[in-house]
Coordinates of C-alpha atoms in Angstrom, one line a residue:
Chain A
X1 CA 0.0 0.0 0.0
X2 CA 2.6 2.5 1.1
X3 CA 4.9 2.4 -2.2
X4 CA 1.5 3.4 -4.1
X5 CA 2.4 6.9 -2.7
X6 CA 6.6 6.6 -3.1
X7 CA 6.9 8.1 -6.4
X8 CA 10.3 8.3 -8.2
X9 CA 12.2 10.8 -9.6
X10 CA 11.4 9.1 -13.2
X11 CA 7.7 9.5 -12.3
X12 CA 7.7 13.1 -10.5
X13 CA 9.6 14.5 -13.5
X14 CA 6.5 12.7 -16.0
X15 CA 4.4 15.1 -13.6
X16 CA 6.7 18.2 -14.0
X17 CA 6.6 17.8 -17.8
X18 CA 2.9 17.2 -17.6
X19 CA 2.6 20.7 -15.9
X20 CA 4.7 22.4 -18.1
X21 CA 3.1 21.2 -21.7
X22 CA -0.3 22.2 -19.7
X23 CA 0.5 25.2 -18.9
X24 CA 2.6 26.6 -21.8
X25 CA -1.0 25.2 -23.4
X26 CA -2.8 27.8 -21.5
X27 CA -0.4 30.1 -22.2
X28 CA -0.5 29.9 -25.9
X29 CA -4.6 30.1 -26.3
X30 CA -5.3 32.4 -23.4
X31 CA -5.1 35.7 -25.9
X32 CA -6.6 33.9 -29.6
X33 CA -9.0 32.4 -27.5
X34 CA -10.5 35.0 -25.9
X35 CA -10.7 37.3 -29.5
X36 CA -12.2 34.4 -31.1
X37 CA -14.8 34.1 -28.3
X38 CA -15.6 37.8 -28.4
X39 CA -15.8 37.8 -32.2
X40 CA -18.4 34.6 -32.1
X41 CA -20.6 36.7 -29.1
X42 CA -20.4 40.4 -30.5
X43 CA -20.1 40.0 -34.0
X44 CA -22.3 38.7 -36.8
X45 CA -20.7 38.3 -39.9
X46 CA -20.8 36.0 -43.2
X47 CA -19.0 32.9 -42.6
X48 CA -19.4 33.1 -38.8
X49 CA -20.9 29.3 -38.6
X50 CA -17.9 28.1 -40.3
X51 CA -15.5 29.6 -37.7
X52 CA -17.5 28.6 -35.3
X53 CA -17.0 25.0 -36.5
X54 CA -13.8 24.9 -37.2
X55 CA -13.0 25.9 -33.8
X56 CA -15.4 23.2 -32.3
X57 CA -13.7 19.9 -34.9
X58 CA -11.4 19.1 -32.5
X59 CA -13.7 18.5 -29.6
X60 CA -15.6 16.2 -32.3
X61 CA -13.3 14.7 -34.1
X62 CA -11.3 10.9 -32.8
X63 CA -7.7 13.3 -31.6
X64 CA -5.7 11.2 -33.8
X65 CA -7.6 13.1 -36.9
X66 CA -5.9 16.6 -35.7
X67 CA -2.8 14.8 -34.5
X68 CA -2.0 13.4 -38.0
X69 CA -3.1 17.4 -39.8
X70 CA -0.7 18.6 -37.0
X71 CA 1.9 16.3 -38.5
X72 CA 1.2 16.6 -42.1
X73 CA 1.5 21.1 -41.4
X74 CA 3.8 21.5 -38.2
X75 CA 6.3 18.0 -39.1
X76 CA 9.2 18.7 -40.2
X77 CA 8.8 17.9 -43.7
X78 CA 5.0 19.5 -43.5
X79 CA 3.9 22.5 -45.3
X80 CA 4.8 25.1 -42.6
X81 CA 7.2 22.8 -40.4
X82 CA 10.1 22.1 -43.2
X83 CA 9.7 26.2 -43.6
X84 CA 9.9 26.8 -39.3
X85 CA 12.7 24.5 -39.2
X86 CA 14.5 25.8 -42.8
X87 CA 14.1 29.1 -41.4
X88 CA 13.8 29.5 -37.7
X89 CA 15.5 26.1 -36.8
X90 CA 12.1 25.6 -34.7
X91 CA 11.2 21.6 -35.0
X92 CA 7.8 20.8 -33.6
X93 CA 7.2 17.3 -34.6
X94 CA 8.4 14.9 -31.4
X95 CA 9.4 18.2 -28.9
X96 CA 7.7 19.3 -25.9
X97 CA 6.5 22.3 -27.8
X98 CA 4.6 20.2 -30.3
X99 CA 3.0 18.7 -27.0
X100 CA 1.6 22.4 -26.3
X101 CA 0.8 22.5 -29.5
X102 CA -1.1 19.5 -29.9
X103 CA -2.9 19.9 -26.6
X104 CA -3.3 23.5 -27.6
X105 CA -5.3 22.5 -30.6
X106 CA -7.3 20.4 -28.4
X107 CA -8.0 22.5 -25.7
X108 CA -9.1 25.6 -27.8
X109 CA -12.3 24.7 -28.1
X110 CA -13.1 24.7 -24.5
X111 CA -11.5 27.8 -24.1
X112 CA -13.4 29.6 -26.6
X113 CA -17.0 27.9 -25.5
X114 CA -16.4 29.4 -22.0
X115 CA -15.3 32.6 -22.5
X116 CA -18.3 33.1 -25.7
X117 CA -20.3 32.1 -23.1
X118 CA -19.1 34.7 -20.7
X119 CA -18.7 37.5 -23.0
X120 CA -22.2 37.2 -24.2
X121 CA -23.8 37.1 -20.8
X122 CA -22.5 40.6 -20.2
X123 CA -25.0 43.6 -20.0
X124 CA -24.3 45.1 -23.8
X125 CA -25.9 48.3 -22.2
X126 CA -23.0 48.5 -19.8
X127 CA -20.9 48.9 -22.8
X128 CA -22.9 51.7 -24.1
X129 CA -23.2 53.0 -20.3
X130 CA -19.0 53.3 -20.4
X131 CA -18.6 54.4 -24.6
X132 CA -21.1 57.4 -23.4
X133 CA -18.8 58.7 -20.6
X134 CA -16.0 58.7 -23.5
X135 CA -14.0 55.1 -23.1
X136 CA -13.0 54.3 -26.8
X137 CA -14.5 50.4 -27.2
X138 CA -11.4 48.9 -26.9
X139 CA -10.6 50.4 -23.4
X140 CA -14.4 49.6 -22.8
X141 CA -13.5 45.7 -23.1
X142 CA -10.7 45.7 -20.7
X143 CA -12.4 47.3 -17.9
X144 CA -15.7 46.1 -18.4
X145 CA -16.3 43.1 -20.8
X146 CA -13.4 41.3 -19.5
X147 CA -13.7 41.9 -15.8
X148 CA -17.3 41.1 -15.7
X149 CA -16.7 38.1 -18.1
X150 CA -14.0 37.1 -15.6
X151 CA -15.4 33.6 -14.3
X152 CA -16.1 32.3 -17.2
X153 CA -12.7 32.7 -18.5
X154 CA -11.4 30.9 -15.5
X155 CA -13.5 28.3 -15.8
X156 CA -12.0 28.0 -19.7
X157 CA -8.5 28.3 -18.1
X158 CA -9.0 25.0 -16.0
X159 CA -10.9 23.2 -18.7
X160 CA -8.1 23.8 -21.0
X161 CA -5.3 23.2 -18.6
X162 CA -7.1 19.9 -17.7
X163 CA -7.4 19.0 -21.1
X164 CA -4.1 19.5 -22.0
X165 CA -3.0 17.6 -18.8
X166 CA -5.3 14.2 -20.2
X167 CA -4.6 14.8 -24.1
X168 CA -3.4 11.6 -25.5
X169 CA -4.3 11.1 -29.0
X170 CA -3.1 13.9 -31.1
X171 CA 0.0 14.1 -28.6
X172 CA 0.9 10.8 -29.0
X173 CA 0.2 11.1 -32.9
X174 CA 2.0 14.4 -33.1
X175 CA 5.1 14.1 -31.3
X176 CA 5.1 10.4 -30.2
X177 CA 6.2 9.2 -26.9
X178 CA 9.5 9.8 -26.4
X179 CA 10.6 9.8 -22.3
X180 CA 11.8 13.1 -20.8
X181 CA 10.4 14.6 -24.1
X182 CA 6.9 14.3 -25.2
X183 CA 5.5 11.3 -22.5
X184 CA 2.8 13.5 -20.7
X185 CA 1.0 11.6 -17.7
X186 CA -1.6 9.7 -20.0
X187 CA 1.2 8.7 -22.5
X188 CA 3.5 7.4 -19.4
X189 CA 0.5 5.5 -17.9
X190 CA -0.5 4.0 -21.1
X191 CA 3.5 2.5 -21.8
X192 CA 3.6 1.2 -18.2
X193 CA 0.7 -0.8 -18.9
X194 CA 1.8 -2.0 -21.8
X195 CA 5.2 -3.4 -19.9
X196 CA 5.7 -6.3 -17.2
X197 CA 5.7 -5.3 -14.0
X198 CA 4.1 -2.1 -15.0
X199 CA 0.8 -2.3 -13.3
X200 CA 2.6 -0.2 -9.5
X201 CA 4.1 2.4 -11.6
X202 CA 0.9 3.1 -13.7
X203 CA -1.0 3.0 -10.5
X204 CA 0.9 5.6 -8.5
X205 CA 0.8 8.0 -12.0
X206 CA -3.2 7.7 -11.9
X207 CA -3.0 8.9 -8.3
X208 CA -0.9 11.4 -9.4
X209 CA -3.3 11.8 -12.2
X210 CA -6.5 12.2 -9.8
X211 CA -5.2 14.4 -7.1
X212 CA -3.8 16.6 -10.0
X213 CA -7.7 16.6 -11.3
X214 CA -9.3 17.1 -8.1
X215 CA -6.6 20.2 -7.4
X216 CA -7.5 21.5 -10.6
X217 CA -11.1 21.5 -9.8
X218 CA -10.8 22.9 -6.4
X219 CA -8.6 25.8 -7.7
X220 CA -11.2 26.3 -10.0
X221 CA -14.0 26.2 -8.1
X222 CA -12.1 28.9 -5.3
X223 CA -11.4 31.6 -8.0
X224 CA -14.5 31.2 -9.4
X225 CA -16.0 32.0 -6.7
X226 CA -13.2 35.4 -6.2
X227 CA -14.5 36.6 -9.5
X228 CA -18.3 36.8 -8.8
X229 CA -17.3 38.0 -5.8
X230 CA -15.2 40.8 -7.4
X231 CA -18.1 41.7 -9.9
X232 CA -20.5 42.1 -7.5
X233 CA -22.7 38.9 -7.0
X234 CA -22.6 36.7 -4.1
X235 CA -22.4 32.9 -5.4
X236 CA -22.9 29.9 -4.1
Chain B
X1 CA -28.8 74.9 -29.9
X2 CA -29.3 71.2 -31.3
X3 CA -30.6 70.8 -34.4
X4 CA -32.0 67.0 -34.7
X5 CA -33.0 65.8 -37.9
X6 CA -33.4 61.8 -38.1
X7 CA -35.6 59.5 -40.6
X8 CA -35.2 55.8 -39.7
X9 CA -37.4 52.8 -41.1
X10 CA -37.3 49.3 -39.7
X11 CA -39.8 46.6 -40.3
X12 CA -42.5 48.0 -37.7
X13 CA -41.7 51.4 -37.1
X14 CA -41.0 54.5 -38.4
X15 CA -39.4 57.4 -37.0
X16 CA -39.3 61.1 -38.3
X17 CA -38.2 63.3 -36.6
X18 CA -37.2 67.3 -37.0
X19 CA -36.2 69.4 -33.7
X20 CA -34.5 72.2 -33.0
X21 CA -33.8 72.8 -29.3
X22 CA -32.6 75.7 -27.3
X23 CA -33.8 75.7 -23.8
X24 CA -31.7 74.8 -21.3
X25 CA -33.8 72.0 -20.4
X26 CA -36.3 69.7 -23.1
X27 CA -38.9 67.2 -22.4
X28 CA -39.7 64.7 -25.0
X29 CA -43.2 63.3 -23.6
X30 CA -44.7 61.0 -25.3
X31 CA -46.3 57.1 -24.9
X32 CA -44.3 54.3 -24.5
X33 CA -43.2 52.9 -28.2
X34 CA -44.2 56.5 -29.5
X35 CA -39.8 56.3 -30.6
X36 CA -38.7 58.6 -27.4
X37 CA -35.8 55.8 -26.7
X38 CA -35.0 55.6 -30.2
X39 CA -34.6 59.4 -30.9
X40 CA -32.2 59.1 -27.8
X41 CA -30.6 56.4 -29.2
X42 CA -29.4 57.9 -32.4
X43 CA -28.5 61.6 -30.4
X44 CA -26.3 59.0 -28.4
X45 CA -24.9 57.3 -31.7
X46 CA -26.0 54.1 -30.2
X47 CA -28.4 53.2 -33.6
X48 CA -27.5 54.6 -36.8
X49 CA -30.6 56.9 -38.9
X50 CA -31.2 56.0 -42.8
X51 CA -30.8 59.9 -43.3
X52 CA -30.5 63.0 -41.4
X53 CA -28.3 65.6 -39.9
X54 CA -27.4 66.0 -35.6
X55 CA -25.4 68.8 -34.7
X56 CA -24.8 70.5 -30.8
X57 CA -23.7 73.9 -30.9
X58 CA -21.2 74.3 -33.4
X59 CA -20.2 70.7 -34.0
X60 CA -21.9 68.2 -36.3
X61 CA -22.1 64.7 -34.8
X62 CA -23.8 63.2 -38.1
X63 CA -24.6 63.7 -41.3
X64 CA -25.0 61.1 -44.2
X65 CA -24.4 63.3 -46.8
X66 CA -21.2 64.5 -45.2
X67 CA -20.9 60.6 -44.3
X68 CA -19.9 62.4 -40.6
X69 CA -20.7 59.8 -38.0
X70 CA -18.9 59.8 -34.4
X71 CA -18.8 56.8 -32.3
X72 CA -20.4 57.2 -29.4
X73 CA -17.8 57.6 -27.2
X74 CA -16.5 60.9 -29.2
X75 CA -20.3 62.6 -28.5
X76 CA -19.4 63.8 -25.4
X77 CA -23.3 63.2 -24.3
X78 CA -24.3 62.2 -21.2
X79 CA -27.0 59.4 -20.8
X80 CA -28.8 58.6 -17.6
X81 CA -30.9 55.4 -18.3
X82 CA -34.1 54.0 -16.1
X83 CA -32.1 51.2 -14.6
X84 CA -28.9 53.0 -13.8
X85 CA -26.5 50.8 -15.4
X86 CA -23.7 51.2 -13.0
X87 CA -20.7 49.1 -13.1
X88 CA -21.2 46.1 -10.7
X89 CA -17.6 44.9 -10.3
X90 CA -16.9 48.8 -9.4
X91 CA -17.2 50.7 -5.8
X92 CA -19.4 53.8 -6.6
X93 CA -16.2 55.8 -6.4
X94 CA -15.2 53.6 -9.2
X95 CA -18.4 53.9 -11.1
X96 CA -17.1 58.1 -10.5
X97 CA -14.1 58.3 -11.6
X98 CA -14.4 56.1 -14.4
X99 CA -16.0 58.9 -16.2
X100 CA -12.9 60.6 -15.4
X101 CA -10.4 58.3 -16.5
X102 CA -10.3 58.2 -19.9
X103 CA -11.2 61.7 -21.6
X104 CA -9.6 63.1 -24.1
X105 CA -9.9 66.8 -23.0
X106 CA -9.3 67.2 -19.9
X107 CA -11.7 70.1 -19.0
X108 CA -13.4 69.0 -16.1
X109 CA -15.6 71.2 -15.9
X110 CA -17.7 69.8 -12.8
X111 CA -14.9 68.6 -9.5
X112 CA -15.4 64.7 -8.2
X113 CA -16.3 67.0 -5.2
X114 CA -18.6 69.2 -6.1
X115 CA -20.8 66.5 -7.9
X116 CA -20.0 64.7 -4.9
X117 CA -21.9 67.0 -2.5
X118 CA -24.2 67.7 -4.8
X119 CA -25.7 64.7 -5.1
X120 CA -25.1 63.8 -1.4
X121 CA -23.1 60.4 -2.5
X122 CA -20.2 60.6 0.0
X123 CA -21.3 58.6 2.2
X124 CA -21.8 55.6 -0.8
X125 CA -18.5 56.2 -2.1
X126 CA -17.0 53.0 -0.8
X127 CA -20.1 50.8 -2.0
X128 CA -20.7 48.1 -4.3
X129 CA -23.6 49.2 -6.9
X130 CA -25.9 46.0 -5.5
X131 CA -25.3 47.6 -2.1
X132 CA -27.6 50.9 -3.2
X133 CA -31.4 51.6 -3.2
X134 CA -33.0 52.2 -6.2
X135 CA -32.6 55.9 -5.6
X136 CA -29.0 56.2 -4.8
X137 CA -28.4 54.1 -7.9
X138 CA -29.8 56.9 -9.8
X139 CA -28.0 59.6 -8.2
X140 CA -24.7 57.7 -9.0
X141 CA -25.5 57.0 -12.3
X142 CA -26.6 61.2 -12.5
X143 CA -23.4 62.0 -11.1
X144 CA -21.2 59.5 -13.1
X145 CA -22.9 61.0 -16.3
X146 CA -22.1 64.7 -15.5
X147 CA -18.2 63.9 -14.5
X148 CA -17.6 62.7 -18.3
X149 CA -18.3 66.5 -18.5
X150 CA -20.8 66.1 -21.7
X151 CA -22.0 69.0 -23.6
X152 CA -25.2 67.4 -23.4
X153 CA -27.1 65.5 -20.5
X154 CA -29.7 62.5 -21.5
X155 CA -31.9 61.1 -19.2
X156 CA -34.3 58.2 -20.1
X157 CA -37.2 57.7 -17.8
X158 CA -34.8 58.0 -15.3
X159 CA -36.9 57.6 -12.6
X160 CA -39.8 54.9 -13.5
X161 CA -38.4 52.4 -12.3
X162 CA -38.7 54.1 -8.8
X163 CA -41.9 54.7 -6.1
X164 CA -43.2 58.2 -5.5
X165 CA -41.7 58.7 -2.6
X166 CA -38.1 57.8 -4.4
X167 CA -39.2 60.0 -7.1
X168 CA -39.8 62.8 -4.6
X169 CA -36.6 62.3 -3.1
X170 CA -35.0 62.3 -6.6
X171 CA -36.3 65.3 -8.2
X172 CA -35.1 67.7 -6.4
X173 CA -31.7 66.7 -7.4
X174 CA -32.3 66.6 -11.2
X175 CA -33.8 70.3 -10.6
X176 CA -30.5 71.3 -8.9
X177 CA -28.6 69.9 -12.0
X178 CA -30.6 71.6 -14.1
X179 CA -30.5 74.7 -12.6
X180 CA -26.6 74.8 -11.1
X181 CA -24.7 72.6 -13.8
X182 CA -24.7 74.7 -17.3
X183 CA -25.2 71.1 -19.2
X184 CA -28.3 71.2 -21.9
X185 CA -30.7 68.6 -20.8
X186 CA -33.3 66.1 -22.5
X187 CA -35.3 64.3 -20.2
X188 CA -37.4 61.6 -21.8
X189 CA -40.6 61.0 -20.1
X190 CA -43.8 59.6 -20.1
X191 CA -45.2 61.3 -16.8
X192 CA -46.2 64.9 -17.4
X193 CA -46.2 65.5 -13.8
X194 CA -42.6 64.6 -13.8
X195 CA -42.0 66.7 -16.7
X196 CA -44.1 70.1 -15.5
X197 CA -41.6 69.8 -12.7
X198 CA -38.5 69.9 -14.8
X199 CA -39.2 72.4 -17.5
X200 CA -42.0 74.2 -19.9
X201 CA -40.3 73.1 -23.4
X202 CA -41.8 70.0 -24.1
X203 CA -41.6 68.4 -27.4
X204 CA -44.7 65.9 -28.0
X205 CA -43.4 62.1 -29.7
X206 CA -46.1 60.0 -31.1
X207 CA -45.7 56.7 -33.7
X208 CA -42.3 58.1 -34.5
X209 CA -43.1 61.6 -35.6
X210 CA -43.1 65.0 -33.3
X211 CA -46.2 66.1 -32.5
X212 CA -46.0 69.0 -31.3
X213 CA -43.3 71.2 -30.0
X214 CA -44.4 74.0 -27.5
X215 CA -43.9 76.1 -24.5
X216 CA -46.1 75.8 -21.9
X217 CA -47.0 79.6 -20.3

């Protein structure tokens, strides 16, 4: 029972990468996703149920479909991989920062969902109410849209960074599984069990796994409940 | 002097309106869904007219031939609204000072303080917007209005959504606006008791055209 909970350093470091790739994740979409939320709740535009689609595939589609486009664009002999690497020396395919991306692509959607969500729940007059006292609209989105949209974006944050923490398929299709590299917690889990002797060291990485969840979720839940407090409205 | 010319047509409703105003302080009375909002609403630059022409003073805020249109936050035109419309996540001092914050000239005309103590909000400075009666609200949302330092005031039914003895308490400081600030004032209005109170100007709104336009003696 007791060496369920001694972890080694092989394992911890499975968890640091883990962390990292999740949040560099929710690093790279915080910004695009947000825009692309405001643009699906304020605007209406020709073409705005394609966008709207495109950013929803991945949540549809089996991860292995984006995994394998991420490979055919991003790879290094892709259509804009064999120019990032020609050009920038950047190399994507089978790196940590092909993980980010991979999970990035994955984790978009859920992002976006939350914060259009969010954004469209606020008061439009309150808008109006802070253009008519002479706040140009962008200034008018930073101090009220976003503040007042605020939980829902955090909710998005903890989706995505959960996401990214459980993405498996179009990692795994991306950038392989390649130890110290690219093996997030799923992708360790899934090799130990397909090992002898395997079946202790998966089991301590799905604790790891579930606490890591459950942490997520309470974190969650606590600044959720900060950021109605901040705008005003008592939550429970 | 503001010269308002507007047509607008929209599947159910018409609106025509031609105004010139040049009392300090003009009623638009008129039945609910007779347009009043809407006439606001294009002053403000919140809806766009088909045609027409709106100019304060010496500056034109629209004109389609001119194709001049200014966003609304370059009107410089105070609006007051029925429910307020404070900030929530804001203290009142906040919801103040934001009109403050971002101008462009900075000619404050009207000190935080002296709206302050006008309105008697000092002792609601440090209050969330949730926190305030229905009245106080509306006393914020009058002084937060007049800090943006507008050369026009608009206020929208501002107090229907309140009982008499609110609207008692509030006139009295929308009569000491009128009378002490030096802001030209629309109030919009579907109580002529409210409106006898604030001024004798009162322009008449019915299915989208002006009545009548008269001063009462």
């Amino acid at each position: 029972m007791f060496e369920l909970l001694q972890f080694t350093p092989s394992e911890l470091s499975i968890l640091a990468l883990s962390l990292k790739v999740a949040g560099f994740c929710v690093l790279l979409i915080l910004v695009p996703a947000i825009i692309v939320a405001w643009i699906l709740a304020r605007k209406s535009f020709y073409g705005k149920s394609l966008l709207d689609g495109l950013v929803h595939l991945p949540l549809v589609l089996p991860p292995v479909v984006p995994g394998f486009l991420l490979l055919l664009l991003l790879g290094n002999q892709g259509l804009i991989g064999q120019y990032l690497h020609r050009v920038f020396g950047v190399s994507l395919a089978f790196t940590w920062a092909g993980a980010v991306v991979a999970s990035a692509v994955m984790a978009f959607p859920l992002m976006v969902r939350s914060a259009r969500l969010a954004i469209s729940q606020v008061d439009r007059n309150l808008e109006v109410a802070a253009q008519s006292l002479g706040t140009n609209p962008m200034r008018v989105f930073f101090t009220i849209t976003l503040p007042l949209a605020m939980p829902g974006v955090i909710t998005g944050l903890i989706l995505a960074f959960s996401r990214s923490l459980g993405e498996f398929g179009a990692t795994i299709t991306f950038v392989g599984n390649i130890e110290g590299e690219t093996r997030t917690l799923p992708l360790a889990i899934y090799s130990y069990t397909q090992v002898p002797d395997g079946d202790l060291p998966a089991m301590r990485l799905v604790i790891l796994s579930m606490a890591l969840a459950l942490g997520a979720l309470m974190v969650s839940d606590k600044l959720e409940r900060n950021a109605y407090k901040k705008i005003g409205y008592a939550h429970d | 002097m503001i010269e308002v010319r507007a047509q607008l047509k929209r599947q159910h409703f018409e609106l025509d309106v031609d105004l010139h105003l040049d009392q300090r302080v003009t009623a638009i009375y008129g039945p609910s869904g007779a347009g009043k909002s809407t006439l606001l609403s294009i002053i403000a630059g919140i809806i766009t007219p088909d045609h027409g022409r709106i100019v304060i003073g010496e500056e034109c805020l629209f004109d389609r031939v001119e194709h001049i249109n200014l966003p609304i936050h370059k009107r410089r035109i105070g609006l007051v609204f029925q429910d307020g419309r404070l900030f929530p996540h804001l203290t009142v001092e906040q919801n103040l000072s934001y009109a403050l914050k971002y101008q462009t000239q900075q000619n404050h005309q009207v000190a935080f303080k002296e709206i302050v103590d006008l309105l008697e909000v000092s002792e609601l400075l440090k209050q969330r917007p949730h926190q305030l009666s229905g009245g106080e609200k509306q006393r914020v949302a009058l002084g937060r209005a007049l800090l943006s330092a507008p050369r026009l005031l608009m206020l929208d039914e501002p107090l229907a959504s309140l009982d008499e003895r609110l609207k008692d308490q509030i006139l009295p400081y929308l009569k000491k606006v009128a009378d002490e600030i030096n802001i030209p004032m629309i109030y919009v209005s579907h109580s002529s008791e409210e409106i006898l109170q604030m001024t004798n100007h009162i322009v008449k709104v019915q299915s989208g055209k002006v009545k009548t336009s008269f001063l009462i003696e």
